[in-house]
Each structure stands twice: as C-alpha cells, then as structure tokens.
GROMACS .gro file of C-alpha atoms in nm:
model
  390
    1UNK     CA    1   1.139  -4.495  -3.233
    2UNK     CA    2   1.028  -4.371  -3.557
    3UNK     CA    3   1.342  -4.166  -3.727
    4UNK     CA    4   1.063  -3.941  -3.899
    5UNK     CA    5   0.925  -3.819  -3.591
    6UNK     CA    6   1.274  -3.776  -3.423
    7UNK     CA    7   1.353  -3.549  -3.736
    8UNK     CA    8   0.993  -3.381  -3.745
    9UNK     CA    9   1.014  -3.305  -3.348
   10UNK     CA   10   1.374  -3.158  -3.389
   11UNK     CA   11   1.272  -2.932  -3.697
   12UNK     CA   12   0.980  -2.770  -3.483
   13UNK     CA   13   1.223  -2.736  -3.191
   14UNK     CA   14   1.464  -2.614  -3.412
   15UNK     CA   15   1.218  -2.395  -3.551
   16UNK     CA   16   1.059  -2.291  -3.221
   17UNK     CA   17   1.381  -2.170  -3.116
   18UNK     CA   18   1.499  -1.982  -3.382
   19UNK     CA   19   1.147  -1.760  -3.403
   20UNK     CA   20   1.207  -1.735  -3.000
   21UNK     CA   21   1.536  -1.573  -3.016
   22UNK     CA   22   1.413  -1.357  -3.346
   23UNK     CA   23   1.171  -1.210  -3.111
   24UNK     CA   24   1.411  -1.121  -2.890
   25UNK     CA   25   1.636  -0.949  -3.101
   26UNK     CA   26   1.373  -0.768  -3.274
   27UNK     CA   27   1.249  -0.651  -2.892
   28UNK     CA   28   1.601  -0.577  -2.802
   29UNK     CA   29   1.659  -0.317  -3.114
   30UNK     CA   30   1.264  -0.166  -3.020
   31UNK     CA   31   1.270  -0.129  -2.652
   32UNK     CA   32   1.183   0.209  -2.659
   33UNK     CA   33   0.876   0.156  -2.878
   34UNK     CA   34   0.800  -0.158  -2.664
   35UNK     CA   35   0.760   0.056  -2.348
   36UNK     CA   36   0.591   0.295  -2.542
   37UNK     CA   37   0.304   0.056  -2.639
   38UNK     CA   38   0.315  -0.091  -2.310
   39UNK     CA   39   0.239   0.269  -2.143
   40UNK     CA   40  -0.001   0.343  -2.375
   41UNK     CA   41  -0.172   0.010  -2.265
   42UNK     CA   42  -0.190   0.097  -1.940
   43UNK     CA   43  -0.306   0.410  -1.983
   44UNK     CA   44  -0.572   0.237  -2.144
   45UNK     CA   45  -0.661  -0.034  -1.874
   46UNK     CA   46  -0.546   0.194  -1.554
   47UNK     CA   47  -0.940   0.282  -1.522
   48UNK     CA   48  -1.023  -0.090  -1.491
   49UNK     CA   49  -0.745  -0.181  -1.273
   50UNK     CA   50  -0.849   0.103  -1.021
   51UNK     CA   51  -1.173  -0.023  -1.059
   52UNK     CA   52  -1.070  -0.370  -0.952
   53UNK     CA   53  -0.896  -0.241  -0.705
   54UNK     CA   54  -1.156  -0.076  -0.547
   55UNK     CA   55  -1.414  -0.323  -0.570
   56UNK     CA   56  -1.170  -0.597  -0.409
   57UNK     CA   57  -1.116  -0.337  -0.082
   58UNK     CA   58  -1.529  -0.291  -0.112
   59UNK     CA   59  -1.587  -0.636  -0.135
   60UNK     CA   60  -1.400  -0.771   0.247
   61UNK     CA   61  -1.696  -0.562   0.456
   62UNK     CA   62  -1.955  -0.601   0.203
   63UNK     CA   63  -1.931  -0.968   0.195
   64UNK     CA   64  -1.958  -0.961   0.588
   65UNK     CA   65  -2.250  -0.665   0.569
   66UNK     CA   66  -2.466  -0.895   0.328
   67UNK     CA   67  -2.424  -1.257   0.511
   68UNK     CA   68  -2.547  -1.039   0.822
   69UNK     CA   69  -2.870  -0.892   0.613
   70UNK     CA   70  -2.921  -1.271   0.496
   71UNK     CA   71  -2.949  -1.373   0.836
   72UNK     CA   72  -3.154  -1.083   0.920
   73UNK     CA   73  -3.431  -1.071   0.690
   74UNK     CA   74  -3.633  -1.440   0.602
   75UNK     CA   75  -3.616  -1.641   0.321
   76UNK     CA   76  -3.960  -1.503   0.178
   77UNK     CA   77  -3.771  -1.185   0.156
   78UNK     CA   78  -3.427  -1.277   0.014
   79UNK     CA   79  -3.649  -1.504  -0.275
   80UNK     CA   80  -3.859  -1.174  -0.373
   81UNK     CA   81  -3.587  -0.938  -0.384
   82UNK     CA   82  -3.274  -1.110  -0.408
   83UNK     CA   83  -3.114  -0.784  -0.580
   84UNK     CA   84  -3.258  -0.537  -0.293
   85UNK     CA   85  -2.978  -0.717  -0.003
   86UNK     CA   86  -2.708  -0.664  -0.257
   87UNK     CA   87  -2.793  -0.279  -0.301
   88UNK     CA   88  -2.859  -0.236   0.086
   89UNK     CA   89  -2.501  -0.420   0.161
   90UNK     CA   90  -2.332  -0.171  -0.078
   91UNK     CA   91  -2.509   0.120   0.013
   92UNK     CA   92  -2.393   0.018   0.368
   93UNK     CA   93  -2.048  -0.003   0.288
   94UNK     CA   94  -2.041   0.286   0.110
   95UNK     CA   95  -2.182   0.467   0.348
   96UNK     CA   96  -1.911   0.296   0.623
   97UNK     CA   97  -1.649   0.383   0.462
   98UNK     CA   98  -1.704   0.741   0.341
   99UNK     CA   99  -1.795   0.777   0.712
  100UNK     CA  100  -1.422   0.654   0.829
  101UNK     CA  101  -1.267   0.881   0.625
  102UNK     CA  102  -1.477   1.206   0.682
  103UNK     CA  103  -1.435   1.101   1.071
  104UNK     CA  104  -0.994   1.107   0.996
  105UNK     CA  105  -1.040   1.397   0.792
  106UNK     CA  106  -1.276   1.575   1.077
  107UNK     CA  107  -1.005   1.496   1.291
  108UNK     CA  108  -0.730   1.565   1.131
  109UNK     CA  109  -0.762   1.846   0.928
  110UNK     CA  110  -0.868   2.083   1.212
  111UNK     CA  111  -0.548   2.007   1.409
  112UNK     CA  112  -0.320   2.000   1.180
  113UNK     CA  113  -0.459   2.381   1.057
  114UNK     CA  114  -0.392   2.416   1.475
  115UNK     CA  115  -0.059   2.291   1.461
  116UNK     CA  116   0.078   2.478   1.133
  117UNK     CA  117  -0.096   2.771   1.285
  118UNK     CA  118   0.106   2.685   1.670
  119UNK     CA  119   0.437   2.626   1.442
  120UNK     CA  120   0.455   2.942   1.269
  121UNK     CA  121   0.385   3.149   1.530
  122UNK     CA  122   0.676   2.992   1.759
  123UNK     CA  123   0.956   3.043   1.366
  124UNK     CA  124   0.978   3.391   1.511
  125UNK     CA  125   1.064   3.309   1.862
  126UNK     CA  126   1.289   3.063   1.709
  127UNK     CA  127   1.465   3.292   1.462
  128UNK     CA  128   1.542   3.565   1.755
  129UNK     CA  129   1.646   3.322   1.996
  130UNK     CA  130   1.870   3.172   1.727
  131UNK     CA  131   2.033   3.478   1.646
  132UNK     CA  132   2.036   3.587   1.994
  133UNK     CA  133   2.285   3.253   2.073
  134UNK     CA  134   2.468   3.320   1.754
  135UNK     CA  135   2.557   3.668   1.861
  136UNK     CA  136   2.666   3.574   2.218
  137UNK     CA  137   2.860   3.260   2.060
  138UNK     CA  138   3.051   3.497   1.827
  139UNK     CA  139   3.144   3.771   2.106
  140UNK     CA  140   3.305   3.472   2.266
  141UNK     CA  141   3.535   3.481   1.932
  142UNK     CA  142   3.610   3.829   1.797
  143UNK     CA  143   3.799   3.680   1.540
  144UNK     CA  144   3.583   3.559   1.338
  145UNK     CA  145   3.320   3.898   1.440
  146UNK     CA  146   3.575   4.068   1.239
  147UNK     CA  147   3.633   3.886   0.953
  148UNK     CA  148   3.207   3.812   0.913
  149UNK     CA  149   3.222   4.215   0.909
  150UNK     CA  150   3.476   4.232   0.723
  151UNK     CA  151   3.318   4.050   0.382
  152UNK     CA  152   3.141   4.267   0.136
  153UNK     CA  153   2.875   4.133  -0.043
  154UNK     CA  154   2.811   4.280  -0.398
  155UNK     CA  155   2.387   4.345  -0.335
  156UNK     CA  156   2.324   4.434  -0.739
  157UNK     CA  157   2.457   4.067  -0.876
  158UNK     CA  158   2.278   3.921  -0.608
  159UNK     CA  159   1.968   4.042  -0.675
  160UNK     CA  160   2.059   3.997  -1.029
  161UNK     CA  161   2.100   3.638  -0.996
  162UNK     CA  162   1.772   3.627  -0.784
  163UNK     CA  163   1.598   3.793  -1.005
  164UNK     CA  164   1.708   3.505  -1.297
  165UNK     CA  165   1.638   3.252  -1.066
  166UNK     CA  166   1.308   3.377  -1.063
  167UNK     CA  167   1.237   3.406  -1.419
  168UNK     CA  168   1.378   3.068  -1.493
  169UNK     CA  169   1.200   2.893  -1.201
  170UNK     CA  170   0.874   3.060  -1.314
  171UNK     CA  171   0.869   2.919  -1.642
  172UNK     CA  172   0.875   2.598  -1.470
  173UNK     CA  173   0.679   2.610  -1.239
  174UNK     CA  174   0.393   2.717  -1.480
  175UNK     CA  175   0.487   2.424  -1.700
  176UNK     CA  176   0.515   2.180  -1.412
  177UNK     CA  177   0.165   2.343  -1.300
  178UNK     CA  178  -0.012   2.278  -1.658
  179UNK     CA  179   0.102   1.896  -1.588
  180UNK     CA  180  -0.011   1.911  -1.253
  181UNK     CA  181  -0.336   1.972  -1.321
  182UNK     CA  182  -0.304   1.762  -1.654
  183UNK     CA  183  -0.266   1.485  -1.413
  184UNK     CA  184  -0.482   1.587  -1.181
  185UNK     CA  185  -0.783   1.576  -1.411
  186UNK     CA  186  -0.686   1.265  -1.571
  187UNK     CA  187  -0.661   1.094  -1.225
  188UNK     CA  188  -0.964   1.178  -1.170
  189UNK     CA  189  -1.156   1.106  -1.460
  190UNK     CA  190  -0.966   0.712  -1.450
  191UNK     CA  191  -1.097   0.729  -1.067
  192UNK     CA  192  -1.472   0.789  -1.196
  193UNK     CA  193  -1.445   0.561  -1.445
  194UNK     CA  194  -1.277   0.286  -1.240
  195UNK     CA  195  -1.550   0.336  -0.919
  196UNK     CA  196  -1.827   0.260  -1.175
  197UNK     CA  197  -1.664  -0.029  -1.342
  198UNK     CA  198  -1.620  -0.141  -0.951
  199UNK     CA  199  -2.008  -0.112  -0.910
  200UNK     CA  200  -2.062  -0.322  -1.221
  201UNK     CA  201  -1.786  -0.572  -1.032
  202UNK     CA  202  -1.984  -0.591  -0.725
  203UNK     CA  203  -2.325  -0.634  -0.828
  204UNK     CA  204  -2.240  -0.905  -1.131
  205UNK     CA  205  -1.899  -1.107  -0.921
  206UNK     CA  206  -2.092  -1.415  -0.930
  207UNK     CA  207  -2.152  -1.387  -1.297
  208UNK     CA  208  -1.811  -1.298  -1.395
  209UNK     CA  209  -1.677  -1.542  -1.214
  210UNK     CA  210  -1.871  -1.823  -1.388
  211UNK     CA  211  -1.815  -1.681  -1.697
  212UNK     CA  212  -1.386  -1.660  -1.614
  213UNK     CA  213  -1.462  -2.031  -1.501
  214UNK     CA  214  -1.642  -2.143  -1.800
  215UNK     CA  215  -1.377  -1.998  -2.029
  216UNK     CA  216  -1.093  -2.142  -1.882
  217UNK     CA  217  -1.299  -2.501  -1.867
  218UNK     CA  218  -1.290  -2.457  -2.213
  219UNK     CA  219  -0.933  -2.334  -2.302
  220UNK     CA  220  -0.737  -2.561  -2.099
  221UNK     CA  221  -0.780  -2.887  -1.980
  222UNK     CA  222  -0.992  -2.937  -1.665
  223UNK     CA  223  -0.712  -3.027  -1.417
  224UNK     CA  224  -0.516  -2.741  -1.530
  225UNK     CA  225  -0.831  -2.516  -1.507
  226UNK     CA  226  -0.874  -2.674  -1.157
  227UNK     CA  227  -0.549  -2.580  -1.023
  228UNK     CA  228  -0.582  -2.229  -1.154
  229UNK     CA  229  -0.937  -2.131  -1.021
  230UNK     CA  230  -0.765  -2.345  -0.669
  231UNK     CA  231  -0.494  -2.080  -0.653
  232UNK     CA  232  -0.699  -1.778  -0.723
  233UNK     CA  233  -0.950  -1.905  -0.442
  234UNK     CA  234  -0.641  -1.934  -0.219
  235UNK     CA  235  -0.564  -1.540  -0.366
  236UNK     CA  236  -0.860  -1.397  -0.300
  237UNK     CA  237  -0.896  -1.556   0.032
  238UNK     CA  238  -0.514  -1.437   0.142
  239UNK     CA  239  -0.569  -1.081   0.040
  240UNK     CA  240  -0.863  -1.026   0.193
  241UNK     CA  241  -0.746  -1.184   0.503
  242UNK     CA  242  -0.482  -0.956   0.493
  243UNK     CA  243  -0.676  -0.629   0.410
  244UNK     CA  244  -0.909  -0.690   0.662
  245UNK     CA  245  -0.602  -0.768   0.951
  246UNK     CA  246  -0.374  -0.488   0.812
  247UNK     CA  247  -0.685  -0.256   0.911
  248UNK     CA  248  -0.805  -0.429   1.211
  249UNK     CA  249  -0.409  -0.396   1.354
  250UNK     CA  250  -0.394  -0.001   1.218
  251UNK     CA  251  -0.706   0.091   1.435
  252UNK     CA  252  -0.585  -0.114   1.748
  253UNK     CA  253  -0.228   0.047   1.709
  254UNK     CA  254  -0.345   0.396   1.672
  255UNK     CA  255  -0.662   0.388   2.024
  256UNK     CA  256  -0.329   0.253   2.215
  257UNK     CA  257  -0.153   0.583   2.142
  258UNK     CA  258  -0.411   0.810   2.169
  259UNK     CA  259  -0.491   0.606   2.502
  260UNK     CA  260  -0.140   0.616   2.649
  261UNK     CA  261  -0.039   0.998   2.526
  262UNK     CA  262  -0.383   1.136   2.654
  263UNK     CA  263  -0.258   0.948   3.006
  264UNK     CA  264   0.056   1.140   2.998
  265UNK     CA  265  -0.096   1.434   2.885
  266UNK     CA  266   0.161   1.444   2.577
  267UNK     CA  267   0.011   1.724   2.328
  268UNK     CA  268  -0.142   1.625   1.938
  269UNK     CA  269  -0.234   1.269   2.115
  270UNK     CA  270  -0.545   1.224   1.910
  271UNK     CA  271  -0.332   1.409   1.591
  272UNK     CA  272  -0.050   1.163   1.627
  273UNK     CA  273  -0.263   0.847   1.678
  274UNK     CA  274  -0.441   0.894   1.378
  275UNK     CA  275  -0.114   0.982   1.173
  276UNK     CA  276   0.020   0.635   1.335
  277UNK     CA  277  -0.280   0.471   1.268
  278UNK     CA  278  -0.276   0.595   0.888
  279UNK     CA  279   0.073   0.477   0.801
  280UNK     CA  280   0.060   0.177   1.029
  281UNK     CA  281  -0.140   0.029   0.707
  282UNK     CA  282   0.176   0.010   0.563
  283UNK     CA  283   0.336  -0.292   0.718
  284UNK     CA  284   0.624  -0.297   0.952
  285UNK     CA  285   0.748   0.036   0.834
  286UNK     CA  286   0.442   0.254   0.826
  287UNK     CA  287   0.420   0.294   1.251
  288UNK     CA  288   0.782   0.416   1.237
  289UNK     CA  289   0.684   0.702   0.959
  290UNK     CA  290   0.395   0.821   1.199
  291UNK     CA  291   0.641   0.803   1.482
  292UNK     CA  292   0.927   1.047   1.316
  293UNK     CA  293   0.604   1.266   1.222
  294UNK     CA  294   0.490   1.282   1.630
  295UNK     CA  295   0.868   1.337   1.699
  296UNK     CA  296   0.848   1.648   1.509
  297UNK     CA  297   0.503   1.762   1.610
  298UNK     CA  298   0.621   1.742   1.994
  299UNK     CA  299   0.986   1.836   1.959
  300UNK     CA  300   0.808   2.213   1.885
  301UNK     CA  301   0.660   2.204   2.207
  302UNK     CA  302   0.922   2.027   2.441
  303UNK     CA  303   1.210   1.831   2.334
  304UNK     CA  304   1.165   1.640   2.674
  305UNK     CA  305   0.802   1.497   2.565
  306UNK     CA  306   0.922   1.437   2.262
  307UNK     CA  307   1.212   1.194   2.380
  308UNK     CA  308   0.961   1.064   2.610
  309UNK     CA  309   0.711   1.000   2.293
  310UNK     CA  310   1.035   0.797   2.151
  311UNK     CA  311   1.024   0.557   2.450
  312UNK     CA  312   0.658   0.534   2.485
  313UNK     CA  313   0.654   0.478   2.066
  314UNK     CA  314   0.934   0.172   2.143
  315UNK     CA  315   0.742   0.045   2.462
  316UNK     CA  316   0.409   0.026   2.205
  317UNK     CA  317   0.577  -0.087   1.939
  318UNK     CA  318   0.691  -0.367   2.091
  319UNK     CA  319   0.368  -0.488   2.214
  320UNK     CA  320   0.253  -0.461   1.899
  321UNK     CA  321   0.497  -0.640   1.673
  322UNK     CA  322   0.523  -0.943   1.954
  323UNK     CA  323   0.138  -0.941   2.053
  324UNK     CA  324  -0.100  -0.795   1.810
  325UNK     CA  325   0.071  -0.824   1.460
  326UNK     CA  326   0.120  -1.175   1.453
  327UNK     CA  327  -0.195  -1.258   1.595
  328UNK     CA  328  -0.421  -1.021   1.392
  329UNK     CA  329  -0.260  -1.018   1.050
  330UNK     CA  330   0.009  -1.262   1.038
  331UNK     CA  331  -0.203  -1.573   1.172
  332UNK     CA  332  -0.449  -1.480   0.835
  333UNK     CA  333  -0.201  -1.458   0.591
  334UNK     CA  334  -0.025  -1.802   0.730
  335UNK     CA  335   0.357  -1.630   0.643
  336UNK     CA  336   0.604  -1.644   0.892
  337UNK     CA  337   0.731  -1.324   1.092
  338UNK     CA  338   1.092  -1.375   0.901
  339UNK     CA  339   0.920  -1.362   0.516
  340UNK     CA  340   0.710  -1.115   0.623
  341UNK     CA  341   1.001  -0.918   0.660
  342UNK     CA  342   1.158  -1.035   0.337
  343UNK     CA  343   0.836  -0.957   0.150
  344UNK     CA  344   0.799  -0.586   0.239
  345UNK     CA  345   1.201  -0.536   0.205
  346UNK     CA  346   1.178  -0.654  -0.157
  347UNK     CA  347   0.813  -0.472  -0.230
  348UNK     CA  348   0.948  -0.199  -0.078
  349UNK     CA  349   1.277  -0.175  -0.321
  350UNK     CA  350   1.091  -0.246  -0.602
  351UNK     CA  351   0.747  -0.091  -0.622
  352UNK     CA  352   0.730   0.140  -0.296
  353UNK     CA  353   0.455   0.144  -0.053
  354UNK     CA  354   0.250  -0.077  -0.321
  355UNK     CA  355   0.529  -0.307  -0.311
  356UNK     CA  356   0.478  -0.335   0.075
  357UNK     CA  357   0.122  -0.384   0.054
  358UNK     CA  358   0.099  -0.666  -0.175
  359UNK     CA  359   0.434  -0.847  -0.176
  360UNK     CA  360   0.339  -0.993   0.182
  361UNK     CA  361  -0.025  -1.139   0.075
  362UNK     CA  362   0.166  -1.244  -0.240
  363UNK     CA  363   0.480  -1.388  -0.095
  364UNK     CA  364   0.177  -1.598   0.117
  365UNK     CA  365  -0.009  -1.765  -0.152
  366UNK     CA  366   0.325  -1.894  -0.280
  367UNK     CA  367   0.452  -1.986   0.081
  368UNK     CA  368   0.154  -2.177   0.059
  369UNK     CA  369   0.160  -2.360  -0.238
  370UNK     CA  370   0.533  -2.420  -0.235
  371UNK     CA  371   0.444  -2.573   0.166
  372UNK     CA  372   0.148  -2.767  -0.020
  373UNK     CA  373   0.389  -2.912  -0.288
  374UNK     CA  374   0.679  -3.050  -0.104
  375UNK     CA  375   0.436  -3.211   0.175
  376UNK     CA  376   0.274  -3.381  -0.115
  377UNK     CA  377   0.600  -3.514  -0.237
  378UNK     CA  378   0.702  -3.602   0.108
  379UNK     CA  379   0.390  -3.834   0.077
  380UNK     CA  380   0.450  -3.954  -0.263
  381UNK     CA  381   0.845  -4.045  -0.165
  382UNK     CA  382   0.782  -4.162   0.168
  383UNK     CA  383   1.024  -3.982   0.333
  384UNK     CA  384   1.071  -4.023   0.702
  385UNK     CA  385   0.964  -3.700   0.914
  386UNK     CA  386   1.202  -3.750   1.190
  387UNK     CA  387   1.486  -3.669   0.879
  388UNK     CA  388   1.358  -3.297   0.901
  389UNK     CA  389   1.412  -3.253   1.273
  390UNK     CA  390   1.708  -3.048   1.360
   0.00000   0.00000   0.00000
C-alpha cells in the first residue's frame, strides 16, 4: 500500500472528525438559537406540509374515482381531453368528502345540542337529590351537623379573594384570547395556503414525480436512486393502504353500534356510533375513547344501560379486533398484530394521536424492508430453513 495515501486518508479522517465534533460543540452552546431557526422553518414550510398532507388523503379515492372515469368514457375522449377526467375525479372527491363530513356534522351537531340541552336540565334534579341524601346522611350523624354549623366563614375575604381571582384570571384570559385567535387566523391562512398547494399536487403528481426522479438520477448513482424511489413506492403504497383500511374499519365499527344499540333500544345510538366511528380512526385506542364518551352520555339516563353499553362495547370490540381489524387494515399494511401494538404505543408516547396514525404505516415499510433484507441474505448464505423452525 502506498504510505502517502495511508497518511492522506488519515489526515481527511482526522480532519473529518475534528470539524464533526466542532459542530457539535458549537450546536451544544446554541441550542436555543438552533430550535429557534428550526421553528421558524417550520413555520415557514407548515403550509406545504399541510398541503401534502392533504393531497396524499385526496389522492387514495381520487386515484380509484379517475381509473373508474377511464373505464367509463372511450379512448377518443380521454385523448381529447386528457385534463377534463382529472378535474371531474377531483371535483368528485371533493365533493365526496365535503359530503361525509356535512353528513357527521348533520348528525352530530343536532344531538349533541339535544344532549347538552337533556344534561343540563337533569344538574338540577341532580343537585337537589344530592343535597337531599347529604342531609339525611348527616341526621344519621349529629356530630358532625354540629360542628358543619358550627364553622364561621368570614364572607368579606372571600369575596375579596374572588374578586382577585377574577381580576387576575381576566387579564389572562384576554391575553390567552388575543393568542387564540392569533392562532386561529394563522391556522387558517397555512390551511388555505396548504389546500391550494394540494391542488397544484394533484393535478401536476406525475410531473413532480419525474422531475424528483430525474434529480435524484442525477445526484446519486442509479442503484442508489433505485433503491430510494423502490422504498418510497413501497411508502406510498403502505400509507395509502392503510388510510384507506383505517377508514373502511371506522365506518364498519361505528353501523355495528348504531345497529346493535338501536336493537336494544339504548338512547344516543346513532350519537355514539358516530363518536365511535370518529375516534376509531385512531388505531387500537380510538374505539375505547368513543366508548368512555357513550359511557357518559348513557350513565345520565340509566346507569343500568350504561353498564350494559360496557358489555355490548366489549362483545363488539372483540369482534372487531379478532375479525375485522386484521382483515381490513392489518392484511394491507402486512405488520403483524404484536408491532402494530408496539407502533401506536411508541407514536402514541412520542407524537400523540399523529404518532398513532403514522408510526404503524411507518413501522410497516421498515418491517418490510428489514423482512426483504434478511431473506435475501438467507439466499446469499445458504442457510438451511428448517434452522428457523422452533
């Protein structure tokens, strides 16, 4: 071996090193700048990434919406006007899902206006007949009738300290208001601005995506840029998959509890089944949110139903976590019912519901590439197969 190029190679790693951990130093003794300039970035790109977002949910029925208008209408047609089945399948899916969520909000926002309504009028009941039981309890103990009667209660510095209270919490409340709505305007200027960035997305994907393709062919080497555009296939395919089970599952979970409550005439069936339905898009956890929500709906009506709702809620669940879940959205995301459960524990801990959501589609595309990688070196070594039987 050439001693030069020994010496040359170790300089540069020596050198490589030594502007490495200089880096890190300087970023250690800046951290608070560095997450400064990392929030001001994504303030910056949050519009785009919304828009992403919402093009990639747009994108699952709109892909199925336009391969059905290609069948439909003849080649003639699709030649002339190639642009004209791309504007019909958005205007479609648009239209869909603005549709499903004025139909929930139809739904729901009547009865739950009913049920508010149905709750306050029973807090006075409530409030009598708990005072009622608290003044036949303490009669049973005179005791402690006397000594409650007994305590004086200095009315002025109360209502002094209420009164500070109040003048303190106002201030805040008018501050936290101005940020409110701060927020609230800012949300939903980044939402306009990301839902036409997500138009641009839809009608130009093909484009981008040879452009992305093109630039990487020319960055990197080809098998490199190969295996990338191979595992964002595999992505895009996963989450999809996912997004369109996750929903599929939601829907199915929520018509067999408005099915089974309306049998057993359980009130806020349809109310309930939506709520279940809504949160059962958050997997494995979400059902059990809607079903503490029901609990409370019903428990206000008859704590009998309500323990009843509890065993119909484990009967369902049941069915569906055996049956339906790993049928409908864990057969297309190819993860096992064990790393599913992994997944959304460590989304869940680190990001919150967003966690959930995308940690299992995620943990899949690397279930599948790891599985992909060590069959391929079982092949290369020529390892035996009846070595990995139990």
């Amino acid at each position: 071996m050439n001693k030069g190029h020994f010496k040359d190679s170790q300089v540069v790693k020596g050198i490589t090193i030594g502007a490495v951990l200089i880096v890190i130093y300087l970023a250690l003794n800046n951290v608070t700048g560095i997450l400064d300039s990392i929030s001001y970035l994504a303030g910056l790109v949050m519009p785009f990434i919304i828009g992403a977002v919402i093009a990639f949910v747009f994108n699952v029925p709109m892909k199925a919406i336009e391969k059905g208008l290609n069948r439909l209408f003849d080649k003639r047609c699709k030649k002339k006007h190639p642009r004209l089945i791309r504007v019909l399948a958005y205007m479609l899916t648009l239209i869909l899902i603005l549709a499903i969520i004025a139909g929930v909000l139809f739904v729901v926002v009547p009865e739950l206006v009913n049920t508010i309504a149905d709750l306050i009028g029973q807090v006075p009941t409530a409030v009598n007949n708990l005072i009622n039981w608290l003044q036949v309890k303490l009669s049973a103990y005179p005791e402690y009738e006397e000594k409650l009667s007994s305590i004086s209660i200095n009315w002025d510095s109360v209502l002094s300290n209420v009164m500070n209270f109040l003048s303190i919490g106002t201030k805040g409340i008018i501050n936290g208001g101005i940020g409110a709505i701060s927020g609230f305007f800012s949300g939903i200027t980044n939402f306009f601005i990301g839902f036409v960035f997500s138009v641009y997305v839809l009608f130009q994907k093909e484009k981008l995506a040879s452009q992305c393709k093109k630039l990487m062919y020319v960055c990197m080497p080809e098998s490199r840029a190969d295996k990338i555009i191979e595992v964002l296939r595999l992505t895009n395919t996963t989450f999809s998959n996912f997004l369109s089970g996750q929903c599929l599952e939601a829907c199915i979970l929520g018509t067999m509890f408005v099915i089974t409550l309306s049998i057993l005439r359980m009130p806020y069936a349809l109310l309930i089944g939506i709520i279940i339905a809504v949160t059962a898009l958050i997997p494995i956890v979400g059902a059990f949110i809607g079903c503490i929500v029901g609990v409370i709906l019903i428990m206000m009506t008859s704590p009998l139903k309500a323990l009843i709702f509890v065993g119909v809620f484990l009967i369902l669940q049941q069915i569906e976590g055996n049956l339906i879940y790993p049928h409908v959205v864990g057969s297309s995301v190819g993860l096992p019912g064990m790393w599913v459960l992994v997944a959304v524990t460590i989304g869940g801990n680190l990001f919150g519901i967003m966690g959930m959501l995308t940690f299992i589609p995620i943990s899949s595309v690397c279930y599948a590439l790891l599985r992909t990688y060590v069959n391929r070196k079982v092949e290369e070594k020529e390892i035996d197969r009846e070595k990995f039987q139990g």
